[in-house]
Short mmCIF file of C-alpha atoms and ligand atoms in Angstrom, two decimals:
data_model
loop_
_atom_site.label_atom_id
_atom_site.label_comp_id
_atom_site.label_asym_id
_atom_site.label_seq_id
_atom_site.Cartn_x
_atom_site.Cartn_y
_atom_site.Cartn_z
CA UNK E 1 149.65 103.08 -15.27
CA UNK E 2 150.07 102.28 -11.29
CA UNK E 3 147.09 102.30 -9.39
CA UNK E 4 146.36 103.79 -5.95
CA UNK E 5 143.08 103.63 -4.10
CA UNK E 6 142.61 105.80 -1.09
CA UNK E 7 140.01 104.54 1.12
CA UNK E 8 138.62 107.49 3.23
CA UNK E 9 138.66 111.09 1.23
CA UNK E 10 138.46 112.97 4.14
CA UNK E 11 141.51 115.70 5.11
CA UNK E 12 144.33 113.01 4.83
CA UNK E 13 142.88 111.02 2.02
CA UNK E 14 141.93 113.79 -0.26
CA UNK E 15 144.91 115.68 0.40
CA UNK E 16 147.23 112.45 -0.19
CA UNK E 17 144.87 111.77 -3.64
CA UNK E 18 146.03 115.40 -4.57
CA UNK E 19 149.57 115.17 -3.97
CA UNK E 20 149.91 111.65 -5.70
CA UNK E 21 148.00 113.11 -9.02
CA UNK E 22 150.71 116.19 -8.93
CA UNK E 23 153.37 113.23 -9.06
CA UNK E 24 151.73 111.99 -12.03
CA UNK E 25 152.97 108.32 -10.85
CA UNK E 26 149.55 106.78 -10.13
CA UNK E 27 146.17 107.18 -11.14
CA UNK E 28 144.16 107.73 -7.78
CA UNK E 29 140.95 106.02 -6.27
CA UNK E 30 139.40 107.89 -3.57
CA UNK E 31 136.84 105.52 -1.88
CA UNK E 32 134.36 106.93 1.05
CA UNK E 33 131.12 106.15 2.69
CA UNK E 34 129.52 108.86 2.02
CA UNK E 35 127.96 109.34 -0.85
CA UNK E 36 128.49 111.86 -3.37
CA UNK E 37 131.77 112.99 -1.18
CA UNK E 38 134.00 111.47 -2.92
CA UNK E 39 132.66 112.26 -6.58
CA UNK E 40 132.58 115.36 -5.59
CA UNK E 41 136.30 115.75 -4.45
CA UNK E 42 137.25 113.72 -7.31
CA UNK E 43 135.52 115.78 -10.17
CA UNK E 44 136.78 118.92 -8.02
CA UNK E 45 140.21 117.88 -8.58
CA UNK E 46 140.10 116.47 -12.43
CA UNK E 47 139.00 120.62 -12.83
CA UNK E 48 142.24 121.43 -11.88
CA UNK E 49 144.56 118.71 -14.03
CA UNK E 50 144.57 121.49 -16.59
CA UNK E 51 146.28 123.90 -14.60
CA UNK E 52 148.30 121.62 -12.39
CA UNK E 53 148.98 119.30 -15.13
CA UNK E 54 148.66 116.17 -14.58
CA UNK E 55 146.79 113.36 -17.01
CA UNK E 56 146.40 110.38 -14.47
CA UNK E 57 142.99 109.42 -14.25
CA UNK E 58 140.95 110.30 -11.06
CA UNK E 59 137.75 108.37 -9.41
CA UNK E 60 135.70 109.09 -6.54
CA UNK E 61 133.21 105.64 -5.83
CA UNK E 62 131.31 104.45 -2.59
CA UNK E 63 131.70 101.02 -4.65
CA UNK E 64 134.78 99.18 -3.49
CA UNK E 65 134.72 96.85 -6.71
CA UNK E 66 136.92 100.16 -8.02
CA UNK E 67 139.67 99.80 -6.64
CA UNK E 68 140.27 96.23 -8.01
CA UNK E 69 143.88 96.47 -9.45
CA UNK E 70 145.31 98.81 -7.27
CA UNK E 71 148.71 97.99 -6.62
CA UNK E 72 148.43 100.04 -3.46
CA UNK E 73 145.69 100.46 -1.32
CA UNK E 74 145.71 103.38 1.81
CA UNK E 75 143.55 103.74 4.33
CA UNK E 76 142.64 106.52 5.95
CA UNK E 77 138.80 105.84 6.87
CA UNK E 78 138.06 106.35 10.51
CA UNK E 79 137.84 109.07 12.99
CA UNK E 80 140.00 111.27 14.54
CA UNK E 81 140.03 111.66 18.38
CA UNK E 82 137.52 114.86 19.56
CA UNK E 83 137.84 116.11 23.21
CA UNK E 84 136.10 113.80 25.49
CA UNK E 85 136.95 110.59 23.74
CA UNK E 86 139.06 107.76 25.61
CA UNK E 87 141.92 106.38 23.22
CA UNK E 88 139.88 102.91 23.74
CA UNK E 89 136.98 104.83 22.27
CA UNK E 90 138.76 105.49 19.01
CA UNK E 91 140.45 102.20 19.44
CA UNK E 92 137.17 100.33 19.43
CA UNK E 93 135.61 102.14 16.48
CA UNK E 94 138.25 102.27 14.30
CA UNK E 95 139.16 98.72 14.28
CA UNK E 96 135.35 98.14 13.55
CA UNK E 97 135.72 100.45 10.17
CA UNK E 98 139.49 99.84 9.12
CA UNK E 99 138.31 96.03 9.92
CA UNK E 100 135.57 96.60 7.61
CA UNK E 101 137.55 98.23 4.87
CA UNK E 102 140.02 95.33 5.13
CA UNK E 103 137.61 92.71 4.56
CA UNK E 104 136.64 94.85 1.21
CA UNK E 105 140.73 95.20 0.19
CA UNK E 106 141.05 91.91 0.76
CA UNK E 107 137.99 90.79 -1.41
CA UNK E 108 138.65 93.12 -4.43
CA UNK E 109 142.59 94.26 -4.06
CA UNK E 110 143.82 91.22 -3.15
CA UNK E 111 147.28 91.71 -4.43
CA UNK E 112 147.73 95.51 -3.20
CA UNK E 113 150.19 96.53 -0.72
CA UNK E 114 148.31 98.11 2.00
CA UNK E 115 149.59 101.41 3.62
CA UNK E 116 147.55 102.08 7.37
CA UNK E 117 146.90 105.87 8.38
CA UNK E 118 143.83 105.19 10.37
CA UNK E 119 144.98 105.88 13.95
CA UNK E 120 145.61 104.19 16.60
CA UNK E 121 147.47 103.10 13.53
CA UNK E 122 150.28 100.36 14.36
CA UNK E 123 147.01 98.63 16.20
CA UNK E 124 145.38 99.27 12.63
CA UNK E 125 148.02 97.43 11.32
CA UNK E 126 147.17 94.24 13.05
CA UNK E 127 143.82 94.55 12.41
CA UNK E 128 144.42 94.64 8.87
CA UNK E 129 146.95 91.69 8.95
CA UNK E 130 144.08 89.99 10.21
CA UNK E 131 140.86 90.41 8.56
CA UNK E 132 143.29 90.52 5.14
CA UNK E 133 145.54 87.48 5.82
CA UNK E 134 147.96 89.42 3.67
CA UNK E 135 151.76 88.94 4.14
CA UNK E 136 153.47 91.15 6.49
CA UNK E 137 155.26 92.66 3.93
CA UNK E 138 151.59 94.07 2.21
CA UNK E 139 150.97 95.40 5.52
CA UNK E 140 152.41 98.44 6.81
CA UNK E 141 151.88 101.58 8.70
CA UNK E 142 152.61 105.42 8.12
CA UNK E 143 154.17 107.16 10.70
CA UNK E 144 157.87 107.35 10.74
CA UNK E 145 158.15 109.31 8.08
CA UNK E 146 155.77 111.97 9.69
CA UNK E 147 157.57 111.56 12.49
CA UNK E 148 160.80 112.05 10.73
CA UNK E 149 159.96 115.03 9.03
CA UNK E 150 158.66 116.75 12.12
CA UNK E 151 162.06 116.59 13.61
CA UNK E 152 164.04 117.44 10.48
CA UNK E 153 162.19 120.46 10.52
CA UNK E 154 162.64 121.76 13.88
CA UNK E 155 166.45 120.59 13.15
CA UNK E 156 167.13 122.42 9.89
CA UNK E 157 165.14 125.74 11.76
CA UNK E 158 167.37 125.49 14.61
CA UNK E 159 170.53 125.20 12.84
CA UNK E 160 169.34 127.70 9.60
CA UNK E 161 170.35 125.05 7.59
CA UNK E 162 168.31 123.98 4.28
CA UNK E 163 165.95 121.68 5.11
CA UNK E 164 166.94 119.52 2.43
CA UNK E 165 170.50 118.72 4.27
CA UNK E 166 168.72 117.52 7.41
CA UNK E 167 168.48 113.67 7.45
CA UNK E 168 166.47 112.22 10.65
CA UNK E 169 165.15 108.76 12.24
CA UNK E 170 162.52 108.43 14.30
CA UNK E 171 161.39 104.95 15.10
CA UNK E 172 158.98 103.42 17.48
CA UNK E 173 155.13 103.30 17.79
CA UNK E 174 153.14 106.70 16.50
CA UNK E 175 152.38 107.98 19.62
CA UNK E 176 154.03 110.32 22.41
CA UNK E 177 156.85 106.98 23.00
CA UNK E 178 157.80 107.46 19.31
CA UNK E 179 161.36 107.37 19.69
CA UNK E 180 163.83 109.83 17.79
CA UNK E 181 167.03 108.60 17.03
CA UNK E 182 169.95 111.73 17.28
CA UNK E 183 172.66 109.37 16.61
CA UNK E 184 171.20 108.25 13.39
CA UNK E 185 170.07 112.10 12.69
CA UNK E 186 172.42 113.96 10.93
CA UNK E 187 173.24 117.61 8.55
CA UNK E 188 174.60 116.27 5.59
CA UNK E 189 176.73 113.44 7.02
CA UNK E 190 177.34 115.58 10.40
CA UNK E 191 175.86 113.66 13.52
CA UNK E 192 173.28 116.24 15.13
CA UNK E 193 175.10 114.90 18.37
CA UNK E 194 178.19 117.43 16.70
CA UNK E 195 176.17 120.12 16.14
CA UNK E 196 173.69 120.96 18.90
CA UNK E 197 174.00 120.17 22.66
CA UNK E 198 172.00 117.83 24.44
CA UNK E 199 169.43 120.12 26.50
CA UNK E 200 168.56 121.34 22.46
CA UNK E 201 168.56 117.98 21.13
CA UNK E 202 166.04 117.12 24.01
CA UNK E 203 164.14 120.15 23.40
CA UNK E 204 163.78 119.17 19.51
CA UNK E 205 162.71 115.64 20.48
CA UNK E 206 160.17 117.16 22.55
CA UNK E 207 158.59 118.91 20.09
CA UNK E 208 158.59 115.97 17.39
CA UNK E 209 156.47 113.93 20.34
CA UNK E 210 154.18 116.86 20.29
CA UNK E 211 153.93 118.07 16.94
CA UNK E 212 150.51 116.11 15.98
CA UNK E 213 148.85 117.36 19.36
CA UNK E 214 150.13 120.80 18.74
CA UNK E 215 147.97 120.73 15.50
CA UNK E 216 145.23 119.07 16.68
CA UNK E 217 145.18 122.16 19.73
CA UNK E 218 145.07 124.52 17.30
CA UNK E 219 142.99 123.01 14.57
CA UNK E 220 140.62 122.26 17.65
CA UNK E 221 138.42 120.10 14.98
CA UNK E 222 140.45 117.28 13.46
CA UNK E 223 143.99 116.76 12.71
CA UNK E 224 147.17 117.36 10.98
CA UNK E 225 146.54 116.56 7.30
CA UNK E 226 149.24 117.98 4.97
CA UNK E 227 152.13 116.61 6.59
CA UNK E 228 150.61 113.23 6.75
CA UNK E 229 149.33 113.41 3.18
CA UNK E 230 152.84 114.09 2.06
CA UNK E 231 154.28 111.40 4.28
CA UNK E 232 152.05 108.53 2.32
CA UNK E 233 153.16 110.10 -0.55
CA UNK E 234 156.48 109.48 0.03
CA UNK E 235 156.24 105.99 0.80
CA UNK E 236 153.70 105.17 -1.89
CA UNK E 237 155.94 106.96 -4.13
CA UNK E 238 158.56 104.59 -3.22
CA UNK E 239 156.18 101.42 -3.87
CA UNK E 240 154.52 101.80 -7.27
CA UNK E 241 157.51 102.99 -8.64
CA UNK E 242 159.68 100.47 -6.56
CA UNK E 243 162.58 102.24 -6.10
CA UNK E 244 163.72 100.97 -2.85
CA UNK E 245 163.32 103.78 -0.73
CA UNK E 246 165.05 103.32 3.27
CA UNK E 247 162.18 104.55 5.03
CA UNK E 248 160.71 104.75 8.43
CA UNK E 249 157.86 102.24 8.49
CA UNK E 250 155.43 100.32 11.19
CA UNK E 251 156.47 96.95 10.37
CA UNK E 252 155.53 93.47 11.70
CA UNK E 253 158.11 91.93 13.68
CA UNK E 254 159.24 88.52 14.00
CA UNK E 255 162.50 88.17 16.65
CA UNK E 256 164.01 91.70 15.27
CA UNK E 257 165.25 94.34 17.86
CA UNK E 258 164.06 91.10 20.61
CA UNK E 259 160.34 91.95 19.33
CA UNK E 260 158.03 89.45 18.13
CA UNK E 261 154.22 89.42 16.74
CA UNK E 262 154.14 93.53 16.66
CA UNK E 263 153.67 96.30 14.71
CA UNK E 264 156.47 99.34 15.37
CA UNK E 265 158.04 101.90 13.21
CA UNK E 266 161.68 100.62 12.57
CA UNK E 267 163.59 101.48 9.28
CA UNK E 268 162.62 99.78 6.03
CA UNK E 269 163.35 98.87 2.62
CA UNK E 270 160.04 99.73 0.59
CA UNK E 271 159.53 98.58 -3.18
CA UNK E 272 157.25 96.90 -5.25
CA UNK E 273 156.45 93.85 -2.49
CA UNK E 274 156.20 96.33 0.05
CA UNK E 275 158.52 96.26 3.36
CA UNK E 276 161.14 94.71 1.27
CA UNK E 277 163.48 93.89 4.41
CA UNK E 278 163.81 95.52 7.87
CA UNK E 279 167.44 97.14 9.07
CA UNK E 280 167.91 96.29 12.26
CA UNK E 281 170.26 98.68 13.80
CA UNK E 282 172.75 98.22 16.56
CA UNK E 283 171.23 100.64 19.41
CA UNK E 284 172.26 101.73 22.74
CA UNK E 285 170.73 99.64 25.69
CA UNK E 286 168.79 103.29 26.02
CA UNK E 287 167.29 103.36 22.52
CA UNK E 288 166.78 99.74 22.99
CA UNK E 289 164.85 100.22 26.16
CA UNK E 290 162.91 103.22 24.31
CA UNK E 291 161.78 101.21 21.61
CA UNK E 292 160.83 98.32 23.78
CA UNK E 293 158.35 100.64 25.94
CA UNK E 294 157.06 102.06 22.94
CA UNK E 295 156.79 98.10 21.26
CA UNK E 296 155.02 97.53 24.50
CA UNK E 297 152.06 100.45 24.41
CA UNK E 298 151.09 99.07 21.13
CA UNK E 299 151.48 94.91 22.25
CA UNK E 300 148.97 96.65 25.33
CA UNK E 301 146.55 98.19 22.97
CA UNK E 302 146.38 95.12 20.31
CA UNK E 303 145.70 92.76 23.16
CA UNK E 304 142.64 95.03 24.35
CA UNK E 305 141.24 95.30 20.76
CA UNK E 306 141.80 91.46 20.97
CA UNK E 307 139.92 91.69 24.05
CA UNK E 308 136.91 94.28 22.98
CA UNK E 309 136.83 91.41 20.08
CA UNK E 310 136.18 88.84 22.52
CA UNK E 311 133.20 90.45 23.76
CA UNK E 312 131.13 91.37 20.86
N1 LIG S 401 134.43 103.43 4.91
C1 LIG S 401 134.99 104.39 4.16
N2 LIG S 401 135.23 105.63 4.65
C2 LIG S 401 134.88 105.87 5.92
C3 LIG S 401 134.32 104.89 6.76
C4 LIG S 401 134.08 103.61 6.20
N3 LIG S 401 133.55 102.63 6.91
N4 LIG S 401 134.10 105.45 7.97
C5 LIG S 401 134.53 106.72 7.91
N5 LIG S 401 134.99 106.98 6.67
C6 LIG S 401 135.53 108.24 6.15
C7 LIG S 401 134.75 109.45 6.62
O1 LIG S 401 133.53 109.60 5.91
C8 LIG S 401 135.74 110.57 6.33
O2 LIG S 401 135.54 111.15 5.06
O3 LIG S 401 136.84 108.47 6.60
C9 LIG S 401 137.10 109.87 6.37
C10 LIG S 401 138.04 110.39 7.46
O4 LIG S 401 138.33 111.70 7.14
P1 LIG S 401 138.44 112.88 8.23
O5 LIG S 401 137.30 112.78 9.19
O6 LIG S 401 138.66 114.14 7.50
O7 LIG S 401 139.74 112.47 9.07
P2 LIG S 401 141.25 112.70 8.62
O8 LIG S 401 141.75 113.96 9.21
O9 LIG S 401 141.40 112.47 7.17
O10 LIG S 401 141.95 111.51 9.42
C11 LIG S 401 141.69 110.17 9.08
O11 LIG S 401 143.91 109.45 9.60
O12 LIG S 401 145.72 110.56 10.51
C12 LIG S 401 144.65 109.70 10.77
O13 LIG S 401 144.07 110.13 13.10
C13 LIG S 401 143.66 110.28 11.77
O14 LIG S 401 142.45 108.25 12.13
C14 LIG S 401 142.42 109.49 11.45
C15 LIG S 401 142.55 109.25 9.93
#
């Protein structure tokens, strides 16, 4: 049986640990510093295998020497932004845990494919590159796929069309320069750009940009959780059981789309090795530009964790 350690069994990493038991693909790790959490969360949900049926095996540790095997390793640890904190705030304590957690991965998983959550997370990305050494293609990051399924939502809604029809891209760093891709969005083969005019297409985008912040207004503590959870599902669905899944990923970039040495969301090939291959697409000089700026927040916010690093 596939293994799957989830470090961080908070909202995203319980919830993910959850939804990957209900697949019955994996059996599921859940790894946190607090002790007695995870245990907890993980004897919670082997009480429910009966009902929801499912016979992987389940493990909640504060003892990283558990998740040795794993074929896939996410990370989740870290803390959500909370009203008052700067983004370099986050930035600098996050990359102190997810670097942390990656010097553990590397030391006991060190064949897993890692999948970052942990936000800022295509900055999380490099810092796991890093303190791992791992290949870029063990190294990825989880957004486009949120990102994605944001904006087939609003899409399918709009259109009262099943959601299951709507097929959407959305590349670019996880953050409000993510950058949704209409001409690659489509209703079962039908460009969007056929079915709904540009003011609603723009109005749709909008939304996708907004639609973690929207939670995290309304949640007021924390952030989104189930749509994320699902999202790692998906691609660590497509890993352990390698079936070569074209997916929105942040992936490490070495001359494609013009970008080098940087984590962004572009569409990718995931299987067994991880980011199997990158597509490169041929975009407009306006999506080019878009994804550029967006390449460009993150290159800014890796060269002040670089920086912060410097310091210490
Ligand atoms: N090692 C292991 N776990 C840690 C560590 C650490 N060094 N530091 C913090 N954690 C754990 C916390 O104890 C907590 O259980 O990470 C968990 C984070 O869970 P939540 O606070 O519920 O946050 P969550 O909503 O799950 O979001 C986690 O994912 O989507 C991103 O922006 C989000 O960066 C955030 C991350």
């Amino acid at each position: 049986m596939k293994k799957v350690s989830i470090i961080g069994a908070g909202h995203v990493g319980a919830t993910a640990g959850l939804y990957l038991l209900e697949k019955r693909i994996a059996d599921v790790v859940l790894v946190d510093i607090v002790e007695g959490m995870p245990q907890g969360k993980a004897t919670d949900l082997s009480h429910a295998a009966p009902l929801r049926k499912y016979l992987n095996k389940i493990a909640g540790t504060n003892d990283y020497k558990d998740i040795a095997g794993s074929d896939v390793v996410v990370i989740t640890a870290g803390l959500p932004r909370k009203p008052g904190m700067s983004r370099s705030d986050l930035l600098g304590i996050n990359a102190k845990i997810v670097g942390g957690v990656a010097e553990q991965v590397k030391t006991y998983a060190p064949d897993a494919v890692v999948i970052v959550v942990t936000n800022p997370l295509d900055v999380m990305c490099h810092v796991v590159k890093e303190a791992t050494g791992f290949p870029k293609n063990r190294v990825m990051g989880m957004a486009g796929v949120l990102d994605s399924t944001r904006f087939r939502l609003f899409i399918a809604r709009e259109l009262g069309v099943h959601l299951s029809d709507v097929v959407a891209l959305v590349l670019g760093g996880h953050g409000d320069d993510m950058v949704p891709l209409p001409r690659y969005t489509s209703v079962s083969g039908i460009p969007i750009t056929e079915l709904l005019s540009p003011e609603t297409i723009e109005r749709l985008v909008a939304r996708t940009r907004k639609g973690g912040g929207e939670i995290v207004g309304l949640l007021k503590e924390g952030s989104a959780f189930y749509a994320p959870a699902s999202s790692i599902t998906e691609m660590a669905e497509a890993i352990v059981l390698n079936i070569r899944r074209l997916l929105p990923a942040s992936a490490y970039l070495e001359g494609e789309y013009g970008l080098n040495d940087v984590y962004v969301g572009v569409p990718a090939i995931l299987g067994e090795n991880g980011v199997e291959k990158v597509l490169e697409l041929d975009l407009t000089d306006a999506e080019r530009k878009a994804l550029h700026a967006s390449a460009g927040s993150v290159a800014a916010n890796v060269a002040q964790w670089k920086e912060m690093k410097g310091k210490e």
